[in-house]
PDB file of C-alpha atoms in Angstrom:
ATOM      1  CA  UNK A   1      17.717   5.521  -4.246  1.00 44.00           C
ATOM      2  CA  UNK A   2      20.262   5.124  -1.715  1.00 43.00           C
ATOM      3  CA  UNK A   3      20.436   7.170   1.245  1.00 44.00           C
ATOM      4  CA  UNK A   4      21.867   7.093   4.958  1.00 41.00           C
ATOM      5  CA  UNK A   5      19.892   4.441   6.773  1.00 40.00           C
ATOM      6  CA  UNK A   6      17.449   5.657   9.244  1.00 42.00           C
ATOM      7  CA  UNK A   7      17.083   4.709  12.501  1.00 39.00           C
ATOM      8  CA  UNK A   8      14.002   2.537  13.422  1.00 40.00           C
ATOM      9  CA  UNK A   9      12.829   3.956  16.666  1.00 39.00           C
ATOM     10  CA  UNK A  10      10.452   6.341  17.956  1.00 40.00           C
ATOM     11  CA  UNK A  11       7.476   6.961  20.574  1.00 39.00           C
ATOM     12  CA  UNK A  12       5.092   5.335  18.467  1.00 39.00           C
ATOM     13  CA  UNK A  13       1.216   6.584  17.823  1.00 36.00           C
ATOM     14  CA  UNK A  14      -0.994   8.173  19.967  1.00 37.00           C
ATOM     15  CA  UNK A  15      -3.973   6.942  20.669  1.00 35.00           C
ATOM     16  CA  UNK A  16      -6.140   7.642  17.512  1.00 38.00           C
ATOM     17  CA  UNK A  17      -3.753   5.093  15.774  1.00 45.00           C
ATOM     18  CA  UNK A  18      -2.121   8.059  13.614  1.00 46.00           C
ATOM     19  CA  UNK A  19       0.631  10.732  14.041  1.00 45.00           C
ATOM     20  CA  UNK A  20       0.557  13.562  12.875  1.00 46.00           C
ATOM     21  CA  UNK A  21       2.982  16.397  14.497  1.00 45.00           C
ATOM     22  CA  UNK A  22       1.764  18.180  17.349  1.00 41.00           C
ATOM     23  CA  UNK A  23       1.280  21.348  16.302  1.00 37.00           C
ATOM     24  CA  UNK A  24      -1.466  20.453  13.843  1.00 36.00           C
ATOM     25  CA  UNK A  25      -4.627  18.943  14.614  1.00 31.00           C
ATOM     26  CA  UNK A  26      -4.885  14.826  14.489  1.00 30.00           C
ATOM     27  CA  UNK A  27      -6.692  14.034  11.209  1.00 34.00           C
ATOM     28  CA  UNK A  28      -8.870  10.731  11.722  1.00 30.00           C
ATOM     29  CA  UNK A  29      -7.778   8.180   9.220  1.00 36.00           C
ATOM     30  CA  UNK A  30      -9.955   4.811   9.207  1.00 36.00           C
ATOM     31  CA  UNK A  31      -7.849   3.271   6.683  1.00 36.00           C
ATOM     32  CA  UNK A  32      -6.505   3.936   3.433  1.00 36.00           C
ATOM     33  CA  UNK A  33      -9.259   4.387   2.082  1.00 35.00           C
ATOM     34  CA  UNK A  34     -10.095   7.233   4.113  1.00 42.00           C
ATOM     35  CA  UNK A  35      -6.363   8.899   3.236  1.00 48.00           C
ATOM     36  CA  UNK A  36      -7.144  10.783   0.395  1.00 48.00           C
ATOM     37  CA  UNK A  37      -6.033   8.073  -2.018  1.00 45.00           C
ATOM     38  CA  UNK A  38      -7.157   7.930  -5.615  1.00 41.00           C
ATOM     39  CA  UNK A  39      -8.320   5.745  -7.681  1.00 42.00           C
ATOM     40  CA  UNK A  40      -6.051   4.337 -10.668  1.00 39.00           C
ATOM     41  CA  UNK A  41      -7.132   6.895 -13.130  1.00 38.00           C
ATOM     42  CA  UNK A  42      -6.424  10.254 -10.848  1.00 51.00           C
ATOM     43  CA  UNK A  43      -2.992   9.627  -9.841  1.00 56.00           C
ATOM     44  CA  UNK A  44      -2.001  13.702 -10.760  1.00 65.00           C
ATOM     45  CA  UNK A  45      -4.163  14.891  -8.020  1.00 75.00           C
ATOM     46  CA  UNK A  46      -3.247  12.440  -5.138  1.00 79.00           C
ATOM     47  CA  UNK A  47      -2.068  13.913  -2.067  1.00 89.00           C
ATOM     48  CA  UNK A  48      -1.133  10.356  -0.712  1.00 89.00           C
ATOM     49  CA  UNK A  49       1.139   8.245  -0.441  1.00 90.00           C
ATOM     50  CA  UNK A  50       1.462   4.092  -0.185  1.00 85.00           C
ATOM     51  CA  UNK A  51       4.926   3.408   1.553  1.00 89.00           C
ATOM     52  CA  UNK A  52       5.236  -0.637   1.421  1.00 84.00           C
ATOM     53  CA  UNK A  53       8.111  -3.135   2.857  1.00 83.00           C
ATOM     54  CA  UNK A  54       8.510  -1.135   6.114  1.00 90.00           C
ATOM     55  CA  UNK A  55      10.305  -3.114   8.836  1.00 89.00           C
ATOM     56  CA  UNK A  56       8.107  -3.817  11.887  1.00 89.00           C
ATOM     57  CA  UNK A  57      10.631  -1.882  13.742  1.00 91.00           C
ATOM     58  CA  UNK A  58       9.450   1.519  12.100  1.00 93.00           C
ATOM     59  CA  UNK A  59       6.915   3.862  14.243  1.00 93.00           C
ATOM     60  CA  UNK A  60       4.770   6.179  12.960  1.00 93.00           C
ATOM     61  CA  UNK A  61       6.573   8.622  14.181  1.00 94.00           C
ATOM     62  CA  UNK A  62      10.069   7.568  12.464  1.00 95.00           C
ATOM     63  CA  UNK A  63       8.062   8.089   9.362  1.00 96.00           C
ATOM     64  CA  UNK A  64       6.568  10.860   9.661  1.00 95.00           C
ATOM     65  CA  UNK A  65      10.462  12.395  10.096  1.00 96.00           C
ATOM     66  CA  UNK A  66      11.776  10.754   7.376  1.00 96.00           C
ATOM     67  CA  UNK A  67       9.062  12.247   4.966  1.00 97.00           C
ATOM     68  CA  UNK A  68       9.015  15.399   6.887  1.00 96.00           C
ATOM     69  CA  UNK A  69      13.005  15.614   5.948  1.00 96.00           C
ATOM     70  CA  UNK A  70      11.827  16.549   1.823  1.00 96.00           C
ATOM     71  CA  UNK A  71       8.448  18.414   2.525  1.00 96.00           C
ATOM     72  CA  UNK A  72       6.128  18.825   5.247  1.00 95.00           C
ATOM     73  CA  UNK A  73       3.309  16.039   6.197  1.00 94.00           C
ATOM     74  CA  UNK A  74       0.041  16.636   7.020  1.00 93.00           C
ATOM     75  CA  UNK A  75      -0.449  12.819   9.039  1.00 92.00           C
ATOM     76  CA  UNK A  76       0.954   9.181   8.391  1.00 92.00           C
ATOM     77  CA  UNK A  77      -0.782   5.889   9.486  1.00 88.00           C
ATOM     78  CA  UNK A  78       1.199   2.371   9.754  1.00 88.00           C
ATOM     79  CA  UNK A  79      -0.800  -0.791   9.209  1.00 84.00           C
ATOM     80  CA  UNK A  80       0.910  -3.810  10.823  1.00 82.00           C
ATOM     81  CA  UNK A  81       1.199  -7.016   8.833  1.00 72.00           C
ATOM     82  CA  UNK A  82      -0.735  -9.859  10.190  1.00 68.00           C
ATOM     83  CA  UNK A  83       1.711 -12.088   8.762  1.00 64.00           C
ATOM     84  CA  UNK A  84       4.411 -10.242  10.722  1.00 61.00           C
ATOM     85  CA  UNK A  85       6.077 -13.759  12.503  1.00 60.00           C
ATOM     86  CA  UNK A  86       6.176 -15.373   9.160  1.00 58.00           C
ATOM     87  CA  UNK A  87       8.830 -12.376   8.162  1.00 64.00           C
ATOM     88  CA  UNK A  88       5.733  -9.827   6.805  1.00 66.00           C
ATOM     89  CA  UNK A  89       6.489  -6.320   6.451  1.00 77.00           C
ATOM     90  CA  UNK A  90       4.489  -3.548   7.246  1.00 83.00           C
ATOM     91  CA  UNK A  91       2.785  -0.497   4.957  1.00 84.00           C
ATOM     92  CA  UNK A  92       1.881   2.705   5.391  1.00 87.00           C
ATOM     93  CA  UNK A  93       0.186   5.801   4.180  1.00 89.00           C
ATOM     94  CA  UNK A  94       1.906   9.613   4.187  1.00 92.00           C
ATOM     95  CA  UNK A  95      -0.547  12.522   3.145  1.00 93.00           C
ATOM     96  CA  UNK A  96       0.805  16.303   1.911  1.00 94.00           C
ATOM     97  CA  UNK A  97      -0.759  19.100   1.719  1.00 92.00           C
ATOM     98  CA  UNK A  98      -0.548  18.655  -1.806  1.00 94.00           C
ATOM     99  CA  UNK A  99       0.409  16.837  -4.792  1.00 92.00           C
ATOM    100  CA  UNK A 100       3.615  18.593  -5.464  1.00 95.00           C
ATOM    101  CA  UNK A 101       4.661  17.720  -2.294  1.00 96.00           C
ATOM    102  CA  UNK A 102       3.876  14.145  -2.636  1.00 94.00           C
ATOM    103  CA  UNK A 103       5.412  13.792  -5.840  1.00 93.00           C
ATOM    104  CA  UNK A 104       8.608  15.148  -4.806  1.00 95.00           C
ATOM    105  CA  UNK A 105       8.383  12.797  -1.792  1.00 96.00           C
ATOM    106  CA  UNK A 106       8.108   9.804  -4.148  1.00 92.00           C
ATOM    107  CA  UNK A 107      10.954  10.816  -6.073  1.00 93.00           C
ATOM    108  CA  UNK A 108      13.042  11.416  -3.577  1.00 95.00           C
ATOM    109  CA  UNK A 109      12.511   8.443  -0.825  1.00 95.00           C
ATOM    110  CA  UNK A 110      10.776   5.262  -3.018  1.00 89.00           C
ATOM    111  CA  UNK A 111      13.902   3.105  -2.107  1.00 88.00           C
ATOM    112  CA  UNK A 112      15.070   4.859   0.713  1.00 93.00           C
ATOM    113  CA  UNK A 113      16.777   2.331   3.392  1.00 92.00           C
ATOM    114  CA  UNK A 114      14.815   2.605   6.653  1.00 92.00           C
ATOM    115  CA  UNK A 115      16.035   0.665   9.520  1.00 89.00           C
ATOM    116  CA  UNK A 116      16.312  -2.751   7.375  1.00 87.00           C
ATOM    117  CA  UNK A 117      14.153  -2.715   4.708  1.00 87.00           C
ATOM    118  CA  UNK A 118      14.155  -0.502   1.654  1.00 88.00           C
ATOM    119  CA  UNK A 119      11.043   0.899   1.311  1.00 89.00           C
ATOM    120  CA  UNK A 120       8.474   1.151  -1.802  1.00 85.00           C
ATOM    121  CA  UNK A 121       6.657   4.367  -1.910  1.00 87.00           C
ATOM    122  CA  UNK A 122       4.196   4.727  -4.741  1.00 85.00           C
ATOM    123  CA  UNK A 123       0.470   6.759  -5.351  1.00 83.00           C
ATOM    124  CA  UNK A 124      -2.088   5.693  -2.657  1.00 82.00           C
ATOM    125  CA  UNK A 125      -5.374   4.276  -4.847  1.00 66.00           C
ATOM    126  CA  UNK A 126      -8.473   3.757  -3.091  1.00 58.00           C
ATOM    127  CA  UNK A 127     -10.398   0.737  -4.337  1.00 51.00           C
ATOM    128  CA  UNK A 128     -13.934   1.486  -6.250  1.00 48.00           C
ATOM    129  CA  UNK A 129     -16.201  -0.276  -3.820  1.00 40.00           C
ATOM    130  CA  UNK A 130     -18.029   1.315  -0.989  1.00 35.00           C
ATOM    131  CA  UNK A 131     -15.827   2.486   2.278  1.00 35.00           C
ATOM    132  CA  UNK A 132     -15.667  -0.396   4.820  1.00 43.00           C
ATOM    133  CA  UNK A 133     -18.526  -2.686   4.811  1.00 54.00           C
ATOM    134  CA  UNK A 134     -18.374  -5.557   6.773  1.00 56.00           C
ATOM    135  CA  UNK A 135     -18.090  -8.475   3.612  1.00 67.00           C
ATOM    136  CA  UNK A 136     -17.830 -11.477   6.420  1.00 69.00           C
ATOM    137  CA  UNK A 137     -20.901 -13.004   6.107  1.00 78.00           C
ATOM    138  CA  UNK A 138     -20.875 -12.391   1.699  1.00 82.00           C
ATOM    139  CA  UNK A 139     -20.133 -14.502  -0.617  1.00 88.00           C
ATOM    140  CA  UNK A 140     -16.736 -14.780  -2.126  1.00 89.00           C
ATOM    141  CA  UNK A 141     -15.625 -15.578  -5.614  1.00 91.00           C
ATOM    142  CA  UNK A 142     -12.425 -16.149  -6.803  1.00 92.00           C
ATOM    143  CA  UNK A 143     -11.169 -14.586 -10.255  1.00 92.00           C
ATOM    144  CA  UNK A 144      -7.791 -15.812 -11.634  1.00 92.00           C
ATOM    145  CA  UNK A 145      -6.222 -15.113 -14.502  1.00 92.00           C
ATOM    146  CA  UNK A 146      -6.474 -11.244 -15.086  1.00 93.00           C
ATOM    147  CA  UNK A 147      -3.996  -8.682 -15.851  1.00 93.00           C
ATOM    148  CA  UNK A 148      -1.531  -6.429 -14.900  1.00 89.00           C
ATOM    149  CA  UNK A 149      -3.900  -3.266 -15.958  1.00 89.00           C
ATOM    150  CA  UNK A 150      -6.265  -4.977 -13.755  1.00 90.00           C
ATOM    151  CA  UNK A 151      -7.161  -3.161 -10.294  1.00 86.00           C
ATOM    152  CA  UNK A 152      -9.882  -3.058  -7.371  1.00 83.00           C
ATOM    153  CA  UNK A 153     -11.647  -0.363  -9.587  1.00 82.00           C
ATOM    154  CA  UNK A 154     -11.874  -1.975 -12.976  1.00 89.00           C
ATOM    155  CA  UNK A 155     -12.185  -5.913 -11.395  1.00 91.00           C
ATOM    156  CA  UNK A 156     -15.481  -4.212  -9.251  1.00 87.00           C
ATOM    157  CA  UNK A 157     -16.457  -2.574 -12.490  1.00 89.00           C
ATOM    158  CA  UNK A 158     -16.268  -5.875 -14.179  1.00 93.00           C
ATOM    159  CA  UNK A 159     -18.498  -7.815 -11.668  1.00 93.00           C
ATOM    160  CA  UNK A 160     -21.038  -4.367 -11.017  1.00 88.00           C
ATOM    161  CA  UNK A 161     -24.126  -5.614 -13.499  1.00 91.00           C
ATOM    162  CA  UNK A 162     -24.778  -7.990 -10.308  1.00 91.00           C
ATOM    163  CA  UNK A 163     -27.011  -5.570  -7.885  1.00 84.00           C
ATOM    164  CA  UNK A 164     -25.618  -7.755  -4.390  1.00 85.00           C
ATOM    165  CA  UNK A 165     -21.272  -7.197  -5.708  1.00 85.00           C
ATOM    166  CA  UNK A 166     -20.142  -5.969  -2.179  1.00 80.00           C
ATOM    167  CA  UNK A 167     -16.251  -5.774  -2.585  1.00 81.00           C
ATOM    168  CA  UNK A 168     -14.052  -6.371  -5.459  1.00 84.00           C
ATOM    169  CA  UNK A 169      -9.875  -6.811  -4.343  1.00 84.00           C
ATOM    170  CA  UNK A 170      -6.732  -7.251  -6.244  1.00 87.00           C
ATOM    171  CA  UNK A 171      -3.897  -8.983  -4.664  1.00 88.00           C
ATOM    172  CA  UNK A 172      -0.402  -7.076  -4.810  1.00 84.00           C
ATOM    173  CA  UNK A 173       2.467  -8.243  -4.293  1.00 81.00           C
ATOM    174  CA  UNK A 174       4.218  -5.923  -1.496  1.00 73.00           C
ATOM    175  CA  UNK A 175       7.317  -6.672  -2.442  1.00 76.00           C
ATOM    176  CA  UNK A 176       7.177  -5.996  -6.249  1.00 79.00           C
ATOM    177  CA  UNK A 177       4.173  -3.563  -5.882  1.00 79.00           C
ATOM    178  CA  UNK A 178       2.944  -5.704  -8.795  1.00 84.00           C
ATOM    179  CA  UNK A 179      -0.254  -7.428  -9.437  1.00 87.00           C
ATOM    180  CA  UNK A 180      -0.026 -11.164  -8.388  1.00 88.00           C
ATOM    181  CA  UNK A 181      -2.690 -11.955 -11.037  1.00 91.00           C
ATOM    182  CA  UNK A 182      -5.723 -13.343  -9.249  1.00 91.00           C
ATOM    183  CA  UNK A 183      -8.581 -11.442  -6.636  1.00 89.00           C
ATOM    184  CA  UNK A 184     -11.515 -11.505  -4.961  1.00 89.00           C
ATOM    185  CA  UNK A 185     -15.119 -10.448  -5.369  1.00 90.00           C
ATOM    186  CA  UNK A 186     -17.925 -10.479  -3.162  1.00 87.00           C
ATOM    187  CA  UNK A 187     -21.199 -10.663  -3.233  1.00 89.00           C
ATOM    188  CA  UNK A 188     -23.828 -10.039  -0.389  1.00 83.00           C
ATOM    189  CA  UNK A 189     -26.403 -12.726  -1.741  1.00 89.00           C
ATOM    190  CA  UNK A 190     -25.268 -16.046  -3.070  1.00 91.00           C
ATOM    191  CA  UNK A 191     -27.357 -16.454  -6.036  1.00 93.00           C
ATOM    192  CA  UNK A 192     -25.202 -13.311  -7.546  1.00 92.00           C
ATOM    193  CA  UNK A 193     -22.224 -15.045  -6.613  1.00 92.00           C
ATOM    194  CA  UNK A 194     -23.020 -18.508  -8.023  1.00 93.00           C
ATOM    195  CA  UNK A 195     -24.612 -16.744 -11.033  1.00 93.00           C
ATOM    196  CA  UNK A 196     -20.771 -14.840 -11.298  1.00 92.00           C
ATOM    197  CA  UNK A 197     -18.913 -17.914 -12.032  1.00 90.00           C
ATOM    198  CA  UNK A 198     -21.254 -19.342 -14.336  1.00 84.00           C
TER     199      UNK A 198
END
């Protein structure tokens, strides 16, 4: 969808790492997990949004305008792209007050230019695993080879008969929003993961 481009500048976050405007109160958002996503089968009651390909010059606070600009938004969070001096782009999350909101949200702004980058807005899923455990020390396992149907959800489901899975992760391409056909599951004890990929 074309629209005027949108400037790219802004105050930037407070310190909670979110913004959210100032005459509500600051919702604490951990990650997108924590944003009211869904998972892939409960996308008609998802008050959040996934905003992908954002230029690094977008604040938190630019988006939060933009979205504000079709309904209003409860809080947004920006995660920065660690691959950001290779040419990454950044994501984000926008949450509504409710799904009608939302939806009209994604119809109206998925590619929206902002600053230089057209952005991808689509349903924020959660992943089926357990909320942020530290998998650093597990065991990971590579699985190639799958589907496009194939998410975090049904990829953990597929590996859940082993009592130590600890994380189960789709890569996406950000660009296409597509899967890129391969993951990641982990495993907190190594004869799970060895007994995995036999």
């Amino acid at each position: 969808m074309e629209g005027p481009p949108v400037s790219a500048t802004g105050n930037g976050a407070p310190a909670n790492g979110m913004y959210a405007p100032q005459q509500q109160s600051p919702v604490a958002m951990g990650g997108p997990t924590q944003f009211g996503g869904v998972g892939a089968d409960d996308a008609s009651t998802s008050k959040s949004l996934y905003v992908g390909n954002l230029d690094p010059q977008v604040t938190e606070q630019v988006l939060f305008e933009v979205f504000a600009t079709v309904r209003p938004v409860m809080a947004v969070k920006i995660i920065v792209d660690k691959r950001q001096a290779q040419g990454g782009l950044n994501y984000g999350f926008v949450e509504f007050a409710n799904h009608q909101d939302a939806e009209v949200a994604l119809q109206n702004l998925n590619g929206r230019r902002i600053g230089e980058s057209e952005i991808r807005v689509n349903w924020a899923y959660t992943s089926g695993t357990q909320a942020h455990e530290d998998t650093s020390t597990h065991f990971p396992v590579f699985v190639g080879d799958l589907s496009s149907e194939v998410n975090d959800q049904v990829l953990g489901k597929a590996f859940s008969v082993f009592p130590t899975m600890s994380d189960a992760r789709v890569m996406w391409d950000m660009t296409s929003g597509k899967s890129r056909g391969y993951g990641f599951v982990s495993f907190r004890d190594r004869s799970d993961a060895e007994k995995a990929i036999t």
